[in-house]
Coordinates of C-alpha atoms and ligand atoms in Angstrom, one line a residue:
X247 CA 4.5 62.3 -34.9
X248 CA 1.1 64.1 -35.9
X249 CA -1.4 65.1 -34.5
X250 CA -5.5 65.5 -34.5
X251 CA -5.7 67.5 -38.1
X252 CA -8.3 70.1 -35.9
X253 CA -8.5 70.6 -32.9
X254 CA -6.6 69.5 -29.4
X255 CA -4.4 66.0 -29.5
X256 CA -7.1 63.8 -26.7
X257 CA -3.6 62.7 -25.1
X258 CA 0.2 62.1 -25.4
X259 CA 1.4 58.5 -25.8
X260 CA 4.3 57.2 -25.1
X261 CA 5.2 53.6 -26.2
X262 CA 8.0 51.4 -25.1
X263 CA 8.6 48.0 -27.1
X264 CA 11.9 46.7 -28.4
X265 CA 10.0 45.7 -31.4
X266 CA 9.7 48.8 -33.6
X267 CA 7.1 46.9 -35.9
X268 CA 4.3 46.2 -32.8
X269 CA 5.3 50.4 -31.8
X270 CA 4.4 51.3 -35.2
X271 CA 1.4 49.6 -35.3
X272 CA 0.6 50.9 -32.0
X273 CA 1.2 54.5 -33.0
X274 CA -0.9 54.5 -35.9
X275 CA -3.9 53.0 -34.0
X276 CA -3.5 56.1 -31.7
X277 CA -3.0 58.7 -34.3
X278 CA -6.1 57.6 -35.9
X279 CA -8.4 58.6 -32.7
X280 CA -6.5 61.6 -31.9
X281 CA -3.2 60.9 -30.1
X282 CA 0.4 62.4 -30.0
X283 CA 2.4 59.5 -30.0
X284 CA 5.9 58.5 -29.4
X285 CA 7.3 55.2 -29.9
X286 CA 10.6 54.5 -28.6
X287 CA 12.4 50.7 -28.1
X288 CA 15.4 52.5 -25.4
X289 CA 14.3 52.3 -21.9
X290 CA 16.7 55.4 -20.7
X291 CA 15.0 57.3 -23.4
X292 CA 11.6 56.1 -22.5
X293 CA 12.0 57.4 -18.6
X294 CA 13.8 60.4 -20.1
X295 CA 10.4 60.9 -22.3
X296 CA 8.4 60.1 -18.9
X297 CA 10.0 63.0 -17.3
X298 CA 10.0 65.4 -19.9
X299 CA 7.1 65.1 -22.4
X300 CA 5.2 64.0 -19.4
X301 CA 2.8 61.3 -21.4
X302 CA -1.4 61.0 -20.4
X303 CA -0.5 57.4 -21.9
X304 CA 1.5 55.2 -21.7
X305 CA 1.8 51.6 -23.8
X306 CA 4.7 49.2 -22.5
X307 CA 6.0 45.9 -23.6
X308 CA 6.1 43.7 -20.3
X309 CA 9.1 41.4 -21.9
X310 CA 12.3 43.2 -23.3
X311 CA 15.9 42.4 -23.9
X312 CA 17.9 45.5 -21.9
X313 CA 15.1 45.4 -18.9
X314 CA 12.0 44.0 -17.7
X315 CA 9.1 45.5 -18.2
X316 CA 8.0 45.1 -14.2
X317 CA 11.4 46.8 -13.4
X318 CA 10.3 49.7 -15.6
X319 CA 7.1 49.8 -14.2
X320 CA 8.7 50.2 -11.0
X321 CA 10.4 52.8 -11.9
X322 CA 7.4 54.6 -13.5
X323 CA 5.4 54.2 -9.8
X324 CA 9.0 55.7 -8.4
X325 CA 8.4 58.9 -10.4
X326 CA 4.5 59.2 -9.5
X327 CA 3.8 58.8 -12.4
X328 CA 0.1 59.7 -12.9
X329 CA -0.3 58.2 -17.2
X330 CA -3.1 55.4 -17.6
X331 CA -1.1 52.5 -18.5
X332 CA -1.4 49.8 -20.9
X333 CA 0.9 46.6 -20.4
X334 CA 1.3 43.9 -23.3
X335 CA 2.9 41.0 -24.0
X336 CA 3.2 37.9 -25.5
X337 CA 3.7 35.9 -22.4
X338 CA 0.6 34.0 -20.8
X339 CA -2.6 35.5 -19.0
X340 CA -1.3 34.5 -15.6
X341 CA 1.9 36.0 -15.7
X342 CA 0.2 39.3 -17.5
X343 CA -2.0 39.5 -14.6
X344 CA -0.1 39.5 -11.9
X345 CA 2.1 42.3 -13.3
X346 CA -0.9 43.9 -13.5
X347 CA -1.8 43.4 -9.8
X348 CA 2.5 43.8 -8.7
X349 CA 2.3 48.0 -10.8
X350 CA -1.3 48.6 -9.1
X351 CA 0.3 47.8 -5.7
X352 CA 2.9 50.3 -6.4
X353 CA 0.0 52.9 -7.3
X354 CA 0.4 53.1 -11.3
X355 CA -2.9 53.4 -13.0
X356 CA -3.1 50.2 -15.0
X357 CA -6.0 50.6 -17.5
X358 CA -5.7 47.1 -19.0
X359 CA -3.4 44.4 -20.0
X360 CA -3.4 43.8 -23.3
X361 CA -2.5 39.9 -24.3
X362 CA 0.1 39.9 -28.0
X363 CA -1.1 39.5 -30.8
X364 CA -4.2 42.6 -30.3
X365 CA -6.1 43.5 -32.6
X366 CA -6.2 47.1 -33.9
X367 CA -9.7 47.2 -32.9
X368 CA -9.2 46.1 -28.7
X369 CA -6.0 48.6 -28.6
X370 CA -8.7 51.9 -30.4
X371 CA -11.1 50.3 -27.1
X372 CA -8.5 50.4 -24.8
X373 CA -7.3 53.9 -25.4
X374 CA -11.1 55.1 -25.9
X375 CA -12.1 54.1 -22.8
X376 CA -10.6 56.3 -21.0
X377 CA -10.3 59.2 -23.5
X378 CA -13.9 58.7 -25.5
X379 CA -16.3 61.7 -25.3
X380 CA -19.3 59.2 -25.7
X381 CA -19.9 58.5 -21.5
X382 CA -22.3 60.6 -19.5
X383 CA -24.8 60.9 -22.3
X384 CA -23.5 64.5 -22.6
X385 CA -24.0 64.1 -26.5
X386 CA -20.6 64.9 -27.3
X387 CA -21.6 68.9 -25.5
X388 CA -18.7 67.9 -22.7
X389 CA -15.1 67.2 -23.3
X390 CA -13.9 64.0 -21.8
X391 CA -11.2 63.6 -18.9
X392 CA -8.9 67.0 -18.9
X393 CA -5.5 65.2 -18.7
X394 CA -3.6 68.2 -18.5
X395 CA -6.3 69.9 -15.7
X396 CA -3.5 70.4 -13.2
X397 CA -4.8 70.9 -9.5
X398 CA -4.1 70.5 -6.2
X399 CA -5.7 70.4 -2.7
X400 CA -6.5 74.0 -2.4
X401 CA -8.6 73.6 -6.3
X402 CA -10.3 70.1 -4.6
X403 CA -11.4 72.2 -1.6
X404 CA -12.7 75.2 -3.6
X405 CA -14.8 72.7 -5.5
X406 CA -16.0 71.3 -2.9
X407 CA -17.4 74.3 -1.3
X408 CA -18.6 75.4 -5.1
X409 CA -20.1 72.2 -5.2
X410 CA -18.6 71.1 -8.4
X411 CA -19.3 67.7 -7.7
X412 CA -21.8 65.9 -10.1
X413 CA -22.7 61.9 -10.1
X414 CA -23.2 59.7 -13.8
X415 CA -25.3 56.5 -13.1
X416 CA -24.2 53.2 -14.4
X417 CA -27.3 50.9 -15.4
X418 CA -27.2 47.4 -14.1
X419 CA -29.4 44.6 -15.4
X420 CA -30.7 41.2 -14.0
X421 CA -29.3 38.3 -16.1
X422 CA -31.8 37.0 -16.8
X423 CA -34.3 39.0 -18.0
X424 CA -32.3 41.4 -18.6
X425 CA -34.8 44.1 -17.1
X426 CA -33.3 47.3 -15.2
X427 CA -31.8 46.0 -11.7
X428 CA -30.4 49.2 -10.5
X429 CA -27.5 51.6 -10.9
X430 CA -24.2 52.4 -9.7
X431 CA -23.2 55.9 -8.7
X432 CA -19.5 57.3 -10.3
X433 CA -18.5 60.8 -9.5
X434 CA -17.0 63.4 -12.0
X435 CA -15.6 66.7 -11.4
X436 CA -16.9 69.6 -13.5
X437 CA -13.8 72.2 -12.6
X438 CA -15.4 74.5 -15.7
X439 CA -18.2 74.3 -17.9
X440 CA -17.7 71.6 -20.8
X441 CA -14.6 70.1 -18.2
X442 CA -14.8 66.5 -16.8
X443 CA -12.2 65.2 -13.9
X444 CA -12.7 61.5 -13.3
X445 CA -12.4 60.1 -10.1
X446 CA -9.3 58.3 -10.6
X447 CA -7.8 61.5 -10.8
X448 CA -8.8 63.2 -7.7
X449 CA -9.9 60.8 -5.1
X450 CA -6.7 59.5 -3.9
X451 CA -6.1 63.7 -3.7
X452 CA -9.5 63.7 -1.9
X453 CA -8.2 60.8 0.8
X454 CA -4.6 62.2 0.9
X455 CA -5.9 65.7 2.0
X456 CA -8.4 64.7 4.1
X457 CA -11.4 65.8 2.3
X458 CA -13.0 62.1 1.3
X459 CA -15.2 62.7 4.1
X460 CA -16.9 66.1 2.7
X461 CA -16.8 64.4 -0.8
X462 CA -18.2 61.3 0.5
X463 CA -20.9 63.4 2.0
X464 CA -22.0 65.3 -1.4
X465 CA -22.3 62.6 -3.5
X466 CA -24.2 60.1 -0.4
X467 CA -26.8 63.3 -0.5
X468 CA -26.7 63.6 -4.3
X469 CA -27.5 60.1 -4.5
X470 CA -30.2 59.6 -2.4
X471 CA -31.6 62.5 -3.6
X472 CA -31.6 61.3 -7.4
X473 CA -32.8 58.2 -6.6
X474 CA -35.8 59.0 -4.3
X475 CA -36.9 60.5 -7.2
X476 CA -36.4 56.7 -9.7
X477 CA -38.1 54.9 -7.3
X478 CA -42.0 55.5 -8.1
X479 CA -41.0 55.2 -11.6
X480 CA -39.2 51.9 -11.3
X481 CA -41.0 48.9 -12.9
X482 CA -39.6 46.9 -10.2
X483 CA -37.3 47.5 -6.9
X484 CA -34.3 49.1 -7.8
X485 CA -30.9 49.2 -6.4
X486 CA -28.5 52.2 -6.0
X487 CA -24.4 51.4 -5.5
X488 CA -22.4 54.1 -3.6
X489 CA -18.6 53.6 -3.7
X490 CA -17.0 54.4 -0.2
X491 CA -13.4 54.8 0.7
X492 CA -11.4 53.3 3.4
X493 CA -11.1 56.5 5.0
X494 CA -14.4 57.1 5.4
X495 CA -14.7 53.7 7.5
X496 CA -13.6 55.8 10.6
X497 CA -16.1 57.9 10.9
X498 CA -18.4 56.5 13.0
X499 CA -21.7 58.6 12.9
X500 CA -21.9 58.1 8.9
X501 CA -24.5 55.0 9.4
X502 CA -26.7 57.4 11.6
X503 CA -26.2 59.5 9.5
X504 CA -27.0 57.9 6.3
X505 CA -30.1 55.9 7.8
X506 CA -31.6 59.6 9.0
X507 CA -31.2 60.9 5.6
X508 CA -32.7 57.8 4.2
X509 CA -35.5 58.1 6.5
X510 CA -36.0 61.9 5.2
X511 CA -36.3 60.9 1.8
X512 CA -38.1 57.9 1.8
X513 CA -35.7 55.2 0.7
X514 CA -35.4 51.8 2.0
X515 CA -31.6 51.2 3.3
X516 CA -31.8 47.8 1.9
X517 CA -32.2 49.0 -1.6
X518 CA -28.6 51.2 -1.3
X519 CA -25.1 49.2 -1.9
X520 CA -21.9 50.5 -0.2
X521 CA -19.2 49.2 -2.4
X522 CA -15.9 48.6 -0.6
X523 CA -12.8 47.5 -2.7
X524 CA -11.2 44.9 -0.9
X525 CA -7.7 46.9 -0.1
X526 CA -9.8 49.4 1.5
X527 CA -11.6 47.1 3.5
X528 CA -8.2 45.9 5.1
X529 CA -6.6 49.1 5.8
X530 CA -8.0 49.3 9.3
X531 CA -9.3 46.1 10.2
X532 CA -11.2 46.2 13.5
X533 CA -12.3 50.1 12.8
X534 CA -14.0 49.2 9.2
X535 CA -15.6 45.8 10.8
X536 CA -17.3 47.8 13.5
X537 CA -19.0 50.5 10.4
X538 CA -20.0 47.8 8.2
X539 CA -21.4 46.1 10.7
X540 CA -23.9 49.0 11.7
X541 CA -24.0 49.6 8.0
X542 CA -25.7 46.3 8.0
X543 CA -27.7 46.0 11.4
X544 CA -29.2 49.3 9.7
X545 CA -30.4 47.5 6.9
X546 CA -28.0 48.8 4.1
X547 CA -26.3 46.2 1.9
X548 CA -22.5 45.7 1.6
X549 CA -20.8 44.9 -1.7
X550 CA -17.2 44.0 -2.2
X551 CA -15.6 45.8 -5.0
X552 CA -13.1 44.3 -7.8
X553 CA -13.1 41.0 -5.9
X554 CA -10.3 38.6 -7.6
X555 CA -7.9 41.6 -7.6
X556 CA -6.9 42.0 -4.2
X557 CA -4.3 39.7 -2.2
X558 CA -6.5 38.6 0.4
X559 CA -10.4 38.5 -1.6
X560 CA -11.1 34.9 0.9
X561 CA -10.1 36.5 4.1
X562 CA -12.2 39.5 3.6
X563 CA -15.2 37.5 1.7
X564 CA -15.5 35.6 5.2
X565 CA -14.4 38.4 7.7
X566 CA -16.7 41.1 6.8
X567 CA -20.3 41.2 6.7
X568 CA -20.9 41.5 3.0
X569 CA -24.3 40.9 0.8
X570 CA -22.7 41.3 -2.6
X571 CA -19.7 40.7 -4.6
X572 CA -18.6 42.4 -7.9
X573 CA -16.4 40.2 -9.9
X574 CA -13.8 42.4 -11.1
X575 CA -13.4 43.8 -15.3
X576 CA -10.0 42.4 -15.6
X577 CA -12.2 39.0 -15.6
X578 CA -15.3 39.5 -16.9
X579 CA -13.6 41.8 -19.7
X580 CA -11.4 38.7 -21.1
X581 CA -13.8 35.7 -21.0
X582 CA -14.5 36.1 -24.8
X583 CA -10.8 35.8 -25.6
X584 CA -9.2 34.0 -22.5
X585 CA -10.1 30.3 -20.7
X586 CA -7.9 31.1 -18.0
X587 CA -10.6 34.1 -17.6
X588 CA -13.5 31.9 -18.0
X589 CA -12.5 29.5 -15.6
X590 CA -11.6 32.6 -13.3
X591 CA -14.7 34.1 -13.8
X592 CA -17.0 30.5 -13.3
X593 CA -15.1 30.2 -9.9
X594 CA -15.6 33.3 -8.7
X595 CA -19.4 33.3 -9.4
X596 CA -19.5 29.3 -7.8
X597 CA -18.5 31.2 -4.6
X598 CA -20.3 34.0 -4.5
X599 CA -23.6 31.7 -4.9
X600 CA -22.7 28.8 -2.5
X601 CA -22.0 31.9 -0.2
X602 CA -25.5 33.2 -0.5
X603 CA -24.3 36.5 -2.1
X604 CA -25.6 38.6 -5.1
X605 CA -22.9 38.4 -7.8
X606 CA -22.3 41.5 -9.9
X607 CA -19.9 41.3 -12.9
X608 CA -18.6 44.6 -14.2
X609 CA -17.1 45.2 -17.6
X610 CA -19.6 43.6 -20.0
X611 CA -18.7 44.8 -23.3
X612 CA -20.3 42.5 -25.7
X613 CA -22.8 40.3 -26.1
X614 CA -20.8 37.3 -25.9
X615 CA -19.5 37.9 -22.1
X616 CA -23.2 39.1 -21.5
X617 CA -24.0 35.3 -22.3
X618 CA -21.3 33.8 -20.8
X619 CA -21.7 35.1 -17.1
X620 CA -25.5 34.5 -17.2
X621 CA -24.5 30.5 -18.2
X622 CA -22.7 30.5 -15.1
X623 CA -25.5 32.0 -13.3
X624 CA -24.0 35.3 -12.4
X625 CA -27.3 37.5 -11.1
X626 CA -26.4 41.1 -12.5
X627 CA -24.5 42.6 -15.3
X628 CA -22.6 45.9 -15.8
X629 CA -20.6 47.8 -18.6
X630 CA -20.8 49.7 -21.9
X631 CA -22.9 47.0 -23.8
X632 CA -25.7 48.0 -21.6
X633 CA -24.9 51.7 -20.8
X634 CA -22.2 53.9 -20.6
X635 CA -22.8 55.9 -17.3
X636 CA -25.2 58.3 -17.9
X637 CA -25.8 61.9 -16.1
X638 CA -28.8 62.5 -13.7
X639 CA -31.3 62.8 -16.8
X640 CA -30.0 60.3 -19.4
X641 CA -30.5 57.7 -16.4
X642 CA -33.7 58.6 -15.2
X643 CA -34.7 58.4 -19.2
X644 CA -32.5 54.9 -19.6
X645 CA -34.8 53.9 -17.0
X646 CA -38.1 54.6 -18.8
X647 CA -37.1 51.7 -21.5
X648 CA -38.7 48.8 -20.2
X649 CA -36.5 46.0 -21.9
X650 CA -32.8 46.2 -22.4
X651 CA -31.8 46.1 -25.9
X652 CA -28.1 46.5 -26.3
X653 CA -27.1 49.8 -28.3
X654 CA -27.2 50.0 -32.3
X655 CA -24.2 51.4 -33.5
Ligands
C2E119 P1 -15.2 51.2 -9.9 O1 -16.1 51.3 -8.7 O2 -14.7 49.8 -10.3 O3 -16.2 51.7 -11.1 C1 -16.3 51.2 -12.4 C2 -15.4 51.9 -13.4 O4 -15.4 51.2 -14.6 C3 -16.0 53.3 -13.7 O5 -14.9 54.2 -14.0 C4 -16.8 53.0 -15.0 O6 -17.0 54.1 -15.8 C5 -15.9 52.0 -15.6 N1 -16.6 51.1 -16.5 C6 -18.0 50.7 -16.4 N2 -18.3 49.8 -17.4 C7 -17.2 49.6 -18.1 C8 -16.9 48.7 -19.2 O7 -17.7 48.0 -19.7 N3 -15.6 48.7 -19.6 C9 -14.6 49.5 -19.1 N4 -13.4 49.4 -19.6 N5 -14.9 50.3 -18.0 C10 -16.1 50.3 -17.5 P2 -14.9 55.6 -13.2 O8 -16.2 56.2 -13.2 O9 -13.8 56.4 -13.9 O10 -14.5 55.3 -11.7 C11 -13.2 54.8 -11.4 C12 -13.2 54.5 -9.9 O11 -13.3 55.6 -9.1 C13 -14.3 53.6 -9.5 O12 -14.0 52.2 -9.9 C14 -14.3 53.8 -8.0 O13 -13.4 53.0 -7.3 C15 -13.9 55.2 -7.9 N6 -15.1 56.1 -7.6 C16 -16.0 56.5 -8.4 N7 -17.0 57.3 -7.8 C17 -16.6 57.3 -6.5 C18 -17.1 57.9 -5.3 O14 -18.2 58.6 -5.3 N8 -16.4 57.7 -4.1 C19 -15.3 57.0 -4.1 N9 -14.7 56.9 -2.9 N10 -14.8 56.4 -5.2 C20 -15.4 56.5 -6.4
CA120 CA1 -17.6 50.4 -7.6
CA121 CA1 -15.3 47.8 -9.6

């Protein structure tokens, strides 16, 4: 099928749906932001397209006749496959989300779950999201994610040492006056001028190869170093996220470490956030307690990442010494369209409160879910309706508007 009239296709799609109708309608919302797109209802041809025309995307039906959905899925994670996913069916939210949770186990990169019927308009958001040029307030000057950027450990340690490593900051808001709160730090790679790896992409690479701790280490720097610099200009105390991986919870000098640099530059521990995701946490039980725990006798806080996703959120929530909890998108993202979500969602935040934590939710795309979570007395909010993550600048400036008003466009 076509492609973008000018110019590069932004990725290859492949759909799988035994109903040609919904993979026609699919197809055309792709072409129209720029996909190649292939639409096929045979699963033997689909994996034979997986192997072959190696998709960026990929769109599948959770519920067909000749095989399940979660069997093909299994398949894909069998293969490595490395395409964002998009699941949809017409069966319920429940059953949708824990096929969601079953392919992420397996290590296929679910970007959403799409509930049948979809509009035109959440599938465009869907594939945007991951694709769109609009993020990092690079004014359209960078390309987005290089899907076909093929590298390996030997490129990942030559960009470390080049220092190709660059953080975006994510704006989060208080609920309730919606005044600046703090910010949450996301790497990128920046391989070549105008190119942007996400993180997705190259941190499990990063852990794999044993270079998480050196990568860990730039963007902890980075980040204190950026945000020594917000603080004077802050109308009130701000916060600063930092994502860490499992791996890095063996080290054991990274609290000295991280409280000496803090010292150095002047910021307070208890303003930074180490965000754990709950898998991460577990990998290494009594090893991770012992560095969160000085993480927090030092003064920094602990958040837990994603929480609701994971197969043991309550055993962690009590076991480890955290301050915060981030109520994952999959939620937050569906409360304007799902009850199941909203009840999720309301639960979640009840037990983050009547635990004494700060509650987070991440994924606020509209106005609507903005409102909702701050009626169940969620504390901060995160996602596109308040800012794309922005680079080093575009943040600092983001910062310099007193008020949050959402985005006119
Ligand atoms: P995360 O910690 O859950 O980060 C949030 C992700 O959701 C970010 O993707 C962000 O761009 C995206 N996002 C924010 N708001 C919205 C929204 O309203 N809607 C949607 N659909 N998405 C939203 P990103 O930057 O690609 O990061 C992906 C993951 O990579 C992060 O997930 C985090 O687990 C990991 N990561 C990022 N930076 C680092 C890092 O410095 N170290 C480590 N170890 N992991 C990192
Ligand atoms: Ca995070
Ligand atoms: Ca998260």
């Amino acid at each position: 099928m076509s492609n973008e009239p000018n110019g590069a296709a932004k990725g290859r799609l492949l759909i799988l749906d035994d109903d040609p109708s919904v993979g026609r309608t699919i197809a055309l919302v792709a072409e129209s932001i720029g996909f190649e797109v292939r639409a096929l209802t045979c699963p033997e041809e689909f994996l034979d397209a997986v192997d072959h025309w190696l998709p960026t995307h990929i769109a599948l039906d959770l519920v067909m006749p000749q095989m399940d959905g979660v069997e093909v899925m299994r398949l894909l994670a069998q293969r490595g496959c490395r395409a964002h996913v998009i699941i949809s069916s017409g069966v319920g939210g429940r059953v949708l989300d824990s096929a969601r949770r079953a392919a992420a186990a397996q290590g296929l990169h679910i970007v959403d779950v799409l509930a049948k019927p979809f509009s035109p308009a959440a599938l465009k958001r869907l594939l945007s999201s991951r694709t769109g040029g609009a993020e990092d307030g690079s004014a359209g000057s960078e390309t987005s994610d290089q899907e076909d950027f093929v590298f390996g450990e030997r490129e990942l340690r030559v960009a470390l040492e080049r220092e190709q490593f660059h953080l975006v900051y994510q704006p989060i808001i208080h609920c309730r006056t919606r005044r600046p709160a703090g910010f949450e730090a996301l790497v990128r790679w920046h391989p070549a001028p105008g190119r942007i790896v996400t993180p997705d992409r190259f941190i499990p690479l990063a852990e794999s190869a044993n270079l998480i701790g050196s990568l860990t280490d730039q963007v902890i720097e980075q980040a204190l170093r950026w945000f020594s610099g917000r603080q004077s200009e802050a109308p009130g105390a701000l916060t600063l996220a930092i994502n860490l991986s499992a791996k890095v919870l063996a080290d054991a000098g990274l609290a000295d470490r991280v409280a000496g640099q803090c010292a150095a530059l002047g910021v307070e521990p208890g303003r930074i956030v180490f965000e754990l995701t709950e898998s991460s946490a577990m990998d290494d039980p009594v090893t991770s307690l012992a560095l969160l725990t000085r993480l927090r006798m030092k003064g920094f806080q602990l958040s837990i990442d994603d929480f609701g996703t994971g197969f043991s959120s309550m055993v962690q929530l009590v076991r480890l010494p955290f301050s915060e909890m981030k109520v994952d998108r999959s939620f937050v993202s569906a409360v304007t369209t799902s009850a199941e979500a909203r009840t999720v969602t309301k639960s979640i935040v009840d037990l983050g409160q009547s635990l004494g934590l700060r509650v987070v939710a991440e994924g606020v795309e509209d106005a609507d879910t903005l409102d909702f979570i701050s009626g169940v007395g969620c504390d901060f909010a995160q996602g596109y309706l308040i800012s794309r993550p922005l680079n080093a600048e575009a943040a600092a400036a983001w910062l310099r508007r007193p008020v949050f008003a959402p985005a006119e466009d």
